Backbone as CSV, one residue per row, in Angstrom:
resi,resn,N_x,N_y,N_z,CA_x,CA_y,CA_z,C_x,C_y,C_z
1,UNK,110.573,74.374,112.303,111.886,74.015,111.768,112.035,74.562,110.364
2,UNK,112.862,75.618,110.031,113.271,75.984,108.880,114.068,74.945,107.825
3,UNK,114.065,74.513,107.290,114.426,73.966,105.912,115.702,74.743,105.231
4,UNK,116.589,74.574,105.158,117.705,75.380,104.321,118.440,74.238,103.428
5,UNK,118.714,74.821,102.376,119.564,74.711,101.593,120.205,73.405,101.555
6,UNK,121.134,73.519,102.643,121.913,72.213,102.441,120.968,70.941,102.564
7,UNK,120.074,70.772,102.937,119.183,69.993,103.169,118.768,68.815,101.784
8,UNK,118.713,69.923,100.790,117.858,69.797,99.508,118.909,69.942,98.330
9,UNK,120.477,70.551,98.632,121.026,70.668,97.254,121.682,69.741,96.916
10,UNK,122.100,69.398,95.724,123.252,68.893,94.966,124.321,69.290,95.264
11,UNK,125.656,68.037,95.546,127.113,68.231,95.756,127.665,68.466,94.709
12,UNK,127.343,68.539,93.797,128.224,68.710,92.795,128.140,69.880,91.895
13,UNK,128.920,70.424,92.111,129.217,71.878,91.391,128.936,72.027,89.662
14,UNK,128.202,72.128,89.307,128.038,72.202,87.914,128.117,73.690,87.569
15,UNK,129.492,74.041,87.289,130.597,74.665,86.783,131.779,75.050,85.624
16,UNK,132.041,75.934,84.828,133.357,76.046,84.170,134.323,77.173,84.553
17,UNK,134.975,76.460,83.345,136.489,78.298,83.922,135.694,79.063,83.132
18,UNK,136.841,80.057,83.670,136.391,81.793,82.711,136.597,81.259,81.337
19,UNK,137.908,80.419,81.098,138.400,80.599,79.608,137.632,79.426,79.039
20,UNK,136.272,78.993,79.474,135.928,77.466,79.135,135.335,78.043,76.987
21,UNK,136.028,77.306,76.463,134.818,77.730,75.145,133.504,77.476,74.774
22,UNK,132.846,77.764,74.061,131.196,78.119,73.647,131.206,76.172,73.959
23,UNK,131.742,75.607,73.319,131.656,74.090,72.973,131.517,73.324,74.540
24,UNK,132.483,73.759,75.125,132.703,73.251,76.474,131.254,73.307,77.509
25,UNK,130.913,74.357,77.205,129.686,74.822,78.177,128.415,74.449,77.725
26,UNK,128.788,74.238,76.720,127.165,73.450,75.792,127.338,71.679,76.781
27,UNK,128.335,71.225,76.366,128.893,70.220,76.862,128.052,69.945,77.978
28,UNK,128.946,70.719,79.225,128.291,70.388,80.801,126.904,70.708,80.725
29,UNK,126.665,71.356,80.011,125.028,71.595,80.126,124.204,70.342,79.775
30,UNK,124.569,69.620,78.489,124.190,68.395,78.098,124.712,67.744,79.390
31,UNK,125.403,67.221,80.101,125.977,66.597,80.843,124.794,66.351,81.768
32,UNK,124.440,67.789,82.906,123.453,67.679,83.494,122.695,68.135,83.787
33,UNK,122.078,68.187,82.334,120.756,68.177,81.879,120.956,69.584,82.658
34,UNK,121.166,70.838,82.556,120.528,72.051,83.215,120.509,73.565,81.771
35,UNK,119.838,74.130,82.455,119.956,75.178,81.496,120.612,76.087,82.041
36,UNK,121.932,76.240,82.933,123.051,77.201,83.182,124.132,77.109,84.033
37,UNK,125.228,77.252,83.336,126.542,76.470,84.477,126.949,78.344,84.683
38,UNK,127.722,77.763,86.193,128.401,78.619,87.137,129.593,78.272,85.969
39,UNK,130.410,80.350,86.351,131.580,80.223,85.606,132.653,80.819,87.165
40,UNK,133.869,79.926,86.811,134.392,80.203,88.417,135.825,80.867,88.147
41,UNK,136.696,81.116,89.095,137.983,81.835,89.022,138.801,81.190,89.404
42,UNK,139.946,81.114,89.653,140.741,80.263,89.603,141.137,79.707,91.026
43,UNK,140.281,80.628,91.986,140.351,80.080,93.204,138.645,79.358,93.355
44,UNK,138.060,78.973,92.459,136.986,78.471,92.379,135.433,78.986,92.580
45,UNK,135.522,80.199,92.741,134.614,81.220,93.069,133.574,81.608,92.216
46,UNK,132.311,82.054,91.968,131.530,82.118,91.178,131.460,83.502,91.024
47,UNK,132.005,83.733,89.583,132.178,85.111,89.322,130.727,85.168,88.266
48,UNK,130.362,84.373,87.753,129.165,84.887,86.470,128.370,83.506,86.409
49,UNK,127.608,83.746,85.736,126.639,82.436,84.928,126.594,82.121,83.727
50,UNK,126.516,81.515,82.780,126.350,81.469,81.543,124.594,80.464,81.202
51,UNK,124.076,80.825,80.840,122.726,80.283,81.148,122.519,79.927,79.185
52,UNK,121.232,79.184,78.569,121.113,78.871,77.659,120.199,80.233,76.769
53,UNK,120.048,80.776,77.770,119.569,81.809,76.789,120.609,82.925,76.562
54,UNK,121.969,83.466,77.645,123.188,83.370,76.661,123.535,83.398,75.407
55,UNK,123.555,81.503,75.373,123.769,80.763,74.049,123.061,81.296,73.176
56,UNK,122.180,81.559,73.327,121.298,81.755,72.156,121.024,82.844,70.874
57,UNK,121.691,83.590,71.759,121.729,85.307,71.203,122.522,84.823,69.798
58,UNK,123.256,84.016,69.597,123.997,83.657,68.731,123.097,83.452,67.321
59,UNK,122.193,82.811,67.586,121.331,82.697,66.875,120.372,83.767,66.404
60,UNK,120.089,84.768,67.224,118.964,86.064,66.937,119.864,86.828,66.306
61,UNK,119.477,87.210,64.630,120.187,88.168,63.656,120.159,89.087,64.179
62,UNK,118.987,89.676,64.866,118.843,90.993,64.983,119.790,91.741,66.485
63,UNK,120.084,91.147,67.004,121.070,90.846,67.715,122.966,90.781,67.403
64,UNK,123.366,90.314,66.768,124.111,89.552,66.093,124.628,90.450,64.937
65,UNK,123.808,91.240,64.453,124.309,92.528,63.182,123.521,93.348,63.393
66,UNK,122.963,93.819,64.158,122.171,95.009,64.487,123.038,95.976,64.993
67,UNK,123.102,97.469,64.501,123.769,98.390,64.326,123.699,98.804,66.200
68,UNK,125.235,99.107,66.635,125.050,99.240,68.113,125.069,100.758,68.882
69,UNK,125.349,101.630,67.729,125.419,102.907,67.939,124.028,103.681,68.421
70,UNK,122.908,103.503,67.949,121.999,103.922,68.620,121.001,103.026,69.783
71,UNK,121.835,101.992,70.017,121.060,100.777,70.990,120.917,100.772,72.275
72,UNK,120.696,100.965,73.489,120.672,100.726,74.966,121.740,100.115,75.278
73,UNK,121.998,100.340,76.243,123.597,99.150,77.498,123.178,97.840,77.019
74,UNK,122.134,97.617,77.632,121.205,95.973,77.663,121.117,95.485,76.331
75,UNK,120.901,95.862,75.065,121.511,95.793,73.905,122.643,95.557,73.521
76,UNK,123.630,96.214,73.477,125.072,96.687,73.587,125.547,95.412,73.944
77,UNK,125.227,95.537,75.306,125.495,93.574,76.350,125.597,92.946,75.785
78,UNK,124.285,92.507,75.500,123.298,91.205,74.370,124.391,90.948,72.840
79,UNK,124.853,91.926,72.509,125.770,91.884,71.063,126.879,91.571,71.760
80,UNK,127.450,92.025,72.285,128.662,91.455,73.072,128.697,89.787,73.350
81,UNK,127.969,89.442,74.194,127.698,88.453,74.255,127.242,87.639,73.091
82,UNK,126.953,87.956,71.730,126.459,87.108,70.884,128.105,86.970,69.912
83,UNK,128.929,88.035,70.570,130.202,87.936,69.519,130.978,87.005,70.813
84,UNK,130.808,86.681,71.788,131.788,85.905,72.689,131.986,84.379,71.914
85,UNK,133.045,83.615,72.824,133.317,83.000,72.564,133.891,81.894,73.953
86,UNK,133.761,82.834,74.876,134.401,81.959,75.713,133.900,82.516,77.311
87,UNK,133.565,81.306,78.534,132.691,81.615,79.439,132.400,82.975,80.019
88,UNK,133.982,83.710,80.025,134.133,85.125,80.796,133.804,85.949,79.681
89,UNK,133.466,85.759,78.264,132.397,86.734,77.503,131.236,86.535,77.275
90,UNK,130.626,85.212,77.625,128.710,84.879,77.238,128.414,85.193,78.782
91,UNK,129.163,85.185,80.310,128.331,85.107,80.983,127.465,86.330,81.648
92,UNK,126.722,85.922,82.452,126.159,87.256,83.152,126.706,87.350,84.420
93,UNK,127.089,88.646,85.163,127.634,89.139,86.165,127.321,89.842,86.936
94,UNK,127.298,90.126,88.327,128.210,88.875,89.086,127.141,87.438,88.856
95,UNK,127.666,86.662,89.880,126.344,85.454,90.103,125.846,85.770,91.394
96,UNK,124.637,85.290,90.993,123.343,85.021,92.241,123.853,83.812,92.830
97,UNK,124.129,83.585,93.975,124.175,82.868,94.829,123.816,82.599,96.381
98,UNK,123.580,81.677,96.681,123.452,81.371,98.311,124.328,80.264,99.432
99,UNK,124.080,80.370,100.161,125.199,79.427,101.083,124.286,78.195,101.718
100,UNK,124.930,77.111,102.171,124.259,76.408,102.922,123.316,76.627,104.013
101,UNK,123.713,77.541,104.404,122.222,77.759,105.598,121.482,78.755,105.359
102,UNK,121.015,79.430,103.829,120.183,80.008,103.438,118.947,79.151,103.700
103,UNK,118.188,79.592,103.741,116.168,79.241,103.887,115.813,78.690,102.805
104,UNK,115.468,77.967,102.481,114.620,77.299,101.099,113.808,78.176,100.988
105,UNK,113.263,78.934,101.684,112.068,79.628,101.391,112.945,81.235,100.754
106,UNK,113.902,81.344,101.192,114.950,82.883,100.695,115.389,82.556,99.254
107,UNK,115.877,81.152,98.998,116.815,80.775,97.972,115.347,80.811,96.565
108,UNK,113.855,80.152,96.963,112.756,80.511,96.243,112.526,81.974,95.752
109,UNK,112.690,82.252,96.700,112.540,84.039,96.269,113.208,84.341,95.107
110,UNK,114.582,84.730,95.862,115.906,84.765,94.836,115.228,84.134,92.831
111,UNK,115.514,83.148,93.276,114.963,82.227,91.935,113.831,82.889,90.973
112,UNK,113.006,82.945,92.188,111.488,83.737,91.623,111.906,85.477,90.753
113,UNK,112.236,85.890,91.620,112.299,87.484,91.304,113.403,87.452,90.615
114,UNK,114.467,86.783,90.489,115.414,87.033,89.133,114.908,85.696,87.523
115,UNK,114.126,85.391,87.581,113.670,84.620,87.052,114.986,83.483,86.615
116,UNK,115.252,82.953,87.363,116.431,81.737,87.398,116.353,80.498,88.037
117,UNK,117.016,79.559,87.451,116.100,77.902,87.660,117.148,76.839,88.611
118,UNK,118.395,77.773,88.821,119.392,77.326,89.636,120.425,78.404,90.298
119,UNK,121.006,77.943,91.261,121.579,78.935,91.755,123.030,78.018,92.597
120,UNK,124.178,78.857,92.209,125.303,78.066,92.980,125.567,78.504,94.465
121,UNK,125.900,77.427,95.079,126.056,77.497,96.824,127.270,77.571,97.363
122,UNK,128.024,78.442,97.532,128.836,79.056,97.915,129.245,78.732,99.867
123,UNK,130.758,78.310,99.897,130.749,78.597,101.331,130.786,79.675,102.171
124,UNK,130.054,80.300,103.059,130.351,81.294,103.485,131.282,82.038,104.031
125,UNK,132.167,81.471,104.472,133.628,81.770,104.865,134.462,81.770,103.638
126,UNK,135.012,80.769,102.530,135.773,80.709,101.365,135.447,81.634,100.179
127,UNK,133.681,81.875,99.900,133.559,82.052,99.376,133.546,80.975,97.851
128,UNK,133.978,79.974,97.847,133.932,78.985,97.292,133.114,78.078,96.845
129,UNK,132.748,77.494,95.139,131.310,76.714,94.861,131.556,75.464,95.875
130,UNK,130.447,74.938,96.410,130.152,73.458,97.466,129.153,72.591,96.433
131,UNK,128.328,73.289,95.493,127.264,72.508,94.902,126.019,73.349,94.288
132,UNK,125.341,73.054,93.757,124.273,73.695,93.031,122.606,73.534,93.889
133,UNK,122.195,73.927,93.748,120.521,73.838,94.047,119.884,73.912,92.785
134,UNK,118.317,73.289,92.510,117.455,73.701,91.335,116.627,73.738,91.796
135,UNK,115.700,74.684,91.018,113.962,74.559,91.647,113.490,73.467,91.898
136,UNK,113.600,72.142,91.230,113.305,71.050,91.649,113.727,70.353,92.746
137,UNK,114.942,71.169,93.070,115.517,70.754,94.417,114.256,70.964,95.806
138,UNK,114.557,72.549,95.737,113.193,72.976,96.452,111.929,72.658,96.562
139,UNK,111.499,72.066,95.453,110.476,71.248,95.604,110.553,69.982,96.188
140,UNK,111.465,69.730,96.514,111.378,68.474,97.645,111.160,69.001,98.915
141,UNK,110.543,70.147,99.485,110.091,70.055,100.515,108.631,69.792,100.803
142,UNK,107.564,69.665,99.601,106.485,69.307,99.536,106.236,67.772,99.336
143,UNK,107.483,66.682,99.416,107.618,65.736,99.986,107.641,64.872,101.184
144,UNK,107.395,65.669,102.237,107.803,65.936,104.019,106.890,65.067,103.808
145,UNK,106.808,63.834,104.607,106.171,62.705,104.994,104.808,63.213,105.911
146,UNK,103.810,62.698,105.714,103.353,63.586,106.864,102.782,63.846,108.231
147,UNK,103.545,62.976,108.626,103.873,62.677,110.357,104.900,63.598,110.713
148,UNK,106.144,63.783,110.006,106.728,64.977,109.989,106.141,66.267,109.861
149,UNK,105.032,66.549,109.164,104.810,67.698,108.950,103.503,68.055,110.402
150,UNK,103.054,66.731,110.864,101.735,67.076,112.178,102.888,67.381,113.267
151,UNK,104.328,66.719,113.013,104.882,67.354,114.399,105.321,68.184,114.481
152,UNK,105.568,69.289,113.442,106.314,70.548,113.226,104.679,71.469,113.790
153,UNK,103.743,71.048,113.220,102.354,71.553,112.956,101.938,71.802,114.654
154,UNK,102.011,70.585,115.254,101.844,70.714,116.636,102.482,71.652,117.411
155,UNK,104.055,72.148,117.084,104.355,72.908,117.913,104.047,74.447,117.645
156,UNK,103.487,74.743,116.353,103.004,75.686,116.014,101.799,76.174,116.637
157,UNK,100.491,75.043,116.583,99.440,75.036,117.304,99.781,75.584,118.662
158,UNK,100.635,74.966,119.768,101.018,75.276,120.963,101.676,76.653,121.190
159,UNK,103.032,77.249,119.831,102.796,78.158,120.379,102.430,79.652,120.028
160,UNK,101.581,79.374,118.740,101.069,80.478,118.104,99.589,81.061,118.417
161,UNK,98.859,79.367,119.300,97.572,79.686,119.203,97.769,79.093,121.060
162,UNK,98.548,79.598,121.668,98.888,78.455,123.293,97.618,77.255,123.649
163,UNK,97.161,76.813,122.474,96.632,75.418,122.614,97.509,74.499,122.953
164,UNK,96.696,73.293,123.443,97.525,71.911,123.518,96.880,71.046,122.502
165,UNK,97.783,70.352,121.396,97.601,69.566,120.425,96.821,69.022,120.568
166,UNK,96.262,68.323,121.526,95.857,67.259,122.257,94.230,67.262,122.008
167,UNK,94.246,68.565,122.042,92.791,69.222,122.133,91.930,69.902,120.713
168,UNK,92.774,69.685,119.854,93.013,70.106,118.441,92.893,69.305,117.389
169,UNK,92.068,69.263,116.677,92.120,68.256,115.213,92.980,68.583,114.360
170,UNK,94.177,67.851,114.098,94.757,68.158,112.833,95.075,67.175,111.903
171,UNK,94.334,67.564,110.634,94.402,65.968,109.584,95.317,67.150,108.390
172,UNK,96.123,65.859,107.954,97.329,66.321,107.188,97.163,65.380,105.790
173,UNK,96.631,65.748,104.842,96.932,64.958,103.760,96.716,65.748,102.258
174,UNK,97.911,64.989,101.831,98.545,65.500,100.453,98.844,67.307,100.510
175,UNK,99.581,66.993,101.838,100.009,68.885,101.958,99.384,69.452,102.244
176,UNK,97.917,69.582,102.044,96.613,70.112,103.082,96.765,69.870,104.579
177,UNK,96.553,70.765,105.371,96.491,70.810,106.633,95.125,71.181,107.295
178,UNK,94.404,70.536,107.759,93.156,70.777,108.191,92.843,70.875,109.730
179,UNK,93.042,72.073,110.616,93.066,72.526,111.485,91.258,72.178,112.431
180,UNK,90.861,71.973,113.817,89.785,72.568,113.751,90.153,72.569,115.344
181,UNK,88.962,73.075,116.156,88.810,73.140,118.021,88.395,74.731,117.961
182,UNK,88.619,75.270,119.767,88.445,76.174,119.525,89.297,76.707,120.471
183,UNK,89.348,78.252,120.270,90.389,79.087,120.623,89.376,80.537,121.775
184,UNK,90.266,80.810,122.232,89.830,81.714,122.956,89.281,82.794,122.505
185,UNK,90.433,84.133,121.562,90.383,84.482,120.984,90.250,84.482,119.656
186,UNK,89.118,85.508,118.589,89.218,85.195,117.358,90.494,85.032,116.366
187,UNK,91.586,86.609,117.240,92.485,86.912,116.819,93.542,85.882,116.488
188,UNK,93.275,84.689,117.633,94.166,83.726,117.477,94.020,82.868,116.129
189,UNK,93.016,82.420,115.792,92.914,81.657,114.384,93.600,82.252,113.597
190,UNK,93.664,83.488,113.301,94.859,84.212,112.324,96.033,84.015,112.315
191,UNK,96.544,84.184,113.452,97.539,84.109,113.707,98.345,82.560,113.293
192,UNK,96.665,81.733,114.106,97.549,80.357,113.885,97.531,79.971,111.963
193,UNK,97.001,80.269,111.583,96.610,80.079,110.353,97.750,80.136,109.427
194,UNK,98.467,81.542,109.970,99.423,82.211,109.220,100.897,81.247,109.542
195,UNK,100.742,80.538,110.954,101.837,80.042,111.047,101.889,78.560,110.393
196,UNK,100.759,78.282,110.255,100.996,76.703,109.965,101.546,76.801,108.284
197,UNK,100.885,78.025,107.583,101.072,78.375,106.598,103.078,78.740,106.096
198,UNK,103.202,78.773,107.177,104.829,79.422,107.127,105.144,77.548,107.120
199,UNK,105.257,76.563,107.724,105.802,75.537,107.881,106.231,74.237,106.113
200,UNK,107.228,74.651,105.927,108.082,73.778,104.893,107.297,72.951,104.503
201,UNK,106.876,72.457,103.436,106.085,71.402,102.934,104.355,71.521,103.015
202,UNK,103.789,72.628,103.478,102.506,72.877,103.323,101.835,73.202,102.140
203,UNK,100.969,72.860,101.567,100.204,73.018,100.143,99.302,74.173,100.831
204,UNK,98.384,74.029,101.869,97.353,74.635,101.705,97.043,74.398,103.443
205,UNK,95.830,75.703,104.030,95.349,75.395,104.923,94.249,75.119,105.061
206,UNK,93.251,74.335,106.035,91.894,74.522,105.684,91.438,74.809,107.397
207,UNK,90.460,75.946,107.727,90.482,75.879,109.496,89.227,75.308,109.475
208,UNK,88.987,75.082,110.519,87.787,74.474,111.191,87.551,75.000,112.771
209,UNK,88.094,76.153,112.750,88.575,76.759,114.065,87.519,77.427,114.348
210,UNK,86.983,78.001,115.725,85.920,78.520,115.753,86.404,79.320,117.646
211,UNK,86.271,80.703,117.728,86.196,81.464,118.731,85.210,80.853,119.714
212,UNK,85.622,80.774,121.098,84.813,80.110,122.481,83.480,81.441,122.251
213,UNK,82.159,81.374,122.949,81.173,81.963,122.684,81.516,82.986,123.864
214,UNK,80.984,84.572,122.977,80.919,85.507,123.672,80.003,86.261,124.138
215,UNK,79.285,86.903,124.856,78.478,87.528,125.394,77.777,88.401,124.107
216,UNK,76.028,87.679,123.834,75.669,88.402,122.809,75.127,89.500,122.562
217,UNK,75.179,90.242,121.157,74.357,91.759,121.204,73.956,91.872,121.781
218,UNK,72.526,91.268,121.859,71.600,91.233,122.750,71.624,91.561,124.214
219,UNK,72.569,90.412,124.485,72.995,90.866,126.297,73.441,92.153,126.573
220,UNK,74.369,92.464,125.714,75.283,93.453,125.885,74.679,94.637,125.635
221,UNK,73.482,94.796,125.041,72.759,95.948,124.811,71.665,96.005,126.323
222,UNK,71.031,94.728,126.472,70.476,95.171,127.614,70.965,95.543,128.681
223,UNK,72.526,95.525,129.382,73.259,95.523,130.459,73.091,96.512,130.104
224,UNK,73.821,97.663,128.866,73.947,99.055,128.995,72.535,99.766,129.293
225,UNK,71.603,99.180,128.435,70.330,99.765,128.717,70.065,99.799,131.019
226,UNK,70.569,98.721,131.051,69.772,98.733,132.315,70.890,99.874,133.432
227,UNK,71.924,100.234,132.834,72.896,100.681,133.476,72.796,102.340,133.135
228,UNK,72.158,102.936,131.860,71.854,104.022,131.618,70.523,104.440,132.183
229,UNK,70.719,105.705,132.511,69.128,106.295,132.819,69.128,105.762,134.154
230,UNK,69.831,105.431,134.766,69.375,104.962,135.887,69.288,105.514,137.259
231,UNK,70.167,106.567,136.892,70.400,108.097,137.669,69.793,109.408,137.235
232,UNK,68.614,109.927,137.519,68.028,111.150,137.521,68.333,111.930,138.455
233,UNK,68.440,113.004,138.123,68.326,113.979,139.052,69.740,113.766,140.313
234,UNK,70.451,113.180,140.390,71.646,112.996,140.925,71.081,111.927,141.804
235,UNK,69.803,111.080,142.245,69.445,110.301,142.587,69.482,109.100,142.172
236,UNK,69.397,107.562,143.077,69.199,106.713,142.398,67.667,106.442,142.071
237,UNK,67.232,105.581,140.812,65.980,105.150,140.428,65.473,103.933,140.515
238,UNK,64.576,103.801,141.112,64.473,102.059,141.609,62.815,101.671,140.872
239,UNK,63.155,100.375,139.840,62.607,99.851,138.961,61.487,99.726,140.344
240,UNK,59.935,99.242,139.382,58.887,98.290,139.977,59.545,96.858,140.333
241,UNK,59.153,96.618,141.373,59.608,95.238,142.008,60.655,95.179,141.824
242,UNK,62.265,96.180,141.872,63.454,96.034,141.857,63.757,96.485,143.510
243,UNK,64.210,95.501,144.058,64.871,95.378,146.052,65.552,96.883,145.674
244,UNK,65.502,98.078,146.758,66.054,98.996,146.942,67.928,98.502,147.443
245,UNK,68.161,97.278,147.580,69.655,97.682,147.492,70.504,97.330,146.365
246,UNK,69.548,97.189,145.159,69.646,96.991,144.001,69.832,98.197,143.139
247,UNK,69.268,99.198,143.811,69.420,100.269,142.822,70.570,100.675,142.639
248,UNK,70.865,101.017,141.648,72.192,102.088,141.127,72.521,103.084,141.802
249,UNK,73.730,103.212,142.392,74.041,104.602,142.978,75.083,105.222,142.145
250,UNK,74.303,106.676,142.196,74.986,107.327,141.028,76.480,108.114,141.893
251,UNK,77.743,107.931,141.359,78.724,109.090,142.295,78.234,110.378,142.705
252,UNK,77.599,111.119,141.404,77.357,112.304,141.892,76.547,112.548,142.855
253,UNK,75.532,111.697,144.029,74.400,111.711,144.794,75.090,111.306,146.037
254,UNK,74.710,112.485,147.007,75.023,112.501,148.232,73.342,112.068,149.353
């Protein structure tokens, strides 16, 4: 069971207009408690962000009166933004956003690789803010009770590794998942490993899994041994005290 979005976010849009001033947006930010409001359009849409580090440029001189003629875009920006005054000049553009049936695990990403601590949720059809998410939001999936998490776990077991639960140790505590039995194939422990690992609310895996026993070196070297050489001369060769309808017949011997 995938985990998305709506699951875990906040209804309430923590938001301003384009024309909101420097004062206003400090405001909602104090309000709730975040470090960046959605700036929206007049059909309510999330055109930018204004985040606290934004704000801040205001404060860095070097920024702020630093000569812009020999400076980079990303510079250039940064001064721009430290001379704004109002949401549709501090923010950044467009906004990062996701919809309600984004993946908790997609909307993490997002977050991760743009280095951002919230993100507004948009309807997918309107295009329109519905509510906010925060990383802390997402972290409520490492809350999953964890009877919830052995029954998601079970159907994984069944059908990643075609075990039956039944037959399977699985102890679940504090987000650790501790797998053990055995499997047919080695290949399968990987596999299952990787999936329990995919399941919402997992900290960690631990296996205890172990491949059914296979036919050893040993054996497997003497079968070939006894199966080579065993044809000379296009004839078969018959061991001491080996029954003649035991011997090997070679194709090529008529």
């Amino acid at each position: 069971m995938s985990i998305e979005v709506k699951d875990v976010m906040g209804r309430v849009a923590i938001a301003v207009r384009l024309d909101a001033p420097f004062t206003e947006i400090l405001a909602a930010m104090k309000r709730f408690a975040v470090g960046a409001v959605a700036v929206l359009d007049a059909d309510r849409r999330p055109v930018g962000v204004v985040s606290e580090d934004d704000l801040l440029l205001k404060e860095v001189d070097e920024v702020r009166h630093g000569a812009t003629i020999f400076k980079g875009e990303g510079r250039r920006q940064e001064q721009r933004k430290a001379a704004g005054v109002t949401a549709a000049e501090l923010m950044t553009s467009p906004a990062i956003t996701v919809t309600p049936g984004t993946p908790v695990r997609e909307a993490a990403r997002l977050m991760h690789e743009r280095r951002i601590k919230q993100l507004p949720v948009i309807d997918p059809i309107t295009g329109r803010i519905v509510g906010t998410v925060h990383q802390r939001d997402l972290l409520r999936v490492f809350t999953r009770p964890a009877e919830e998490l052995r029954a998601e776990i079970e159907t994984v077991v069944r059908g990643a590794a075609g075990l039956d639960p039944s037959t399977a140790s699985i102890g679940v505590r504090d987000g650790v998942v501790t797998v053990g039995g055995v499997v047919e194939h080695k290949s399968q422990i990987t596999r299952l490993l990787e999936g329990i690992g995919r399941v919402e609310g997992v900290v960690g895996v631990t296996s205890e899994l172990t491949p059914a026993r296979t036919p050893s070196a040993s054996s497997s070297r003497r079968l070939s041994t006894r199966s080579s050489g065993s044809c000379r001369g296009g004839r078969p060769r018959r061991r001491p005290g080996e029954p003649l309808e035991t011997a090997v017949r070679c194709p090529a011997w008529r």
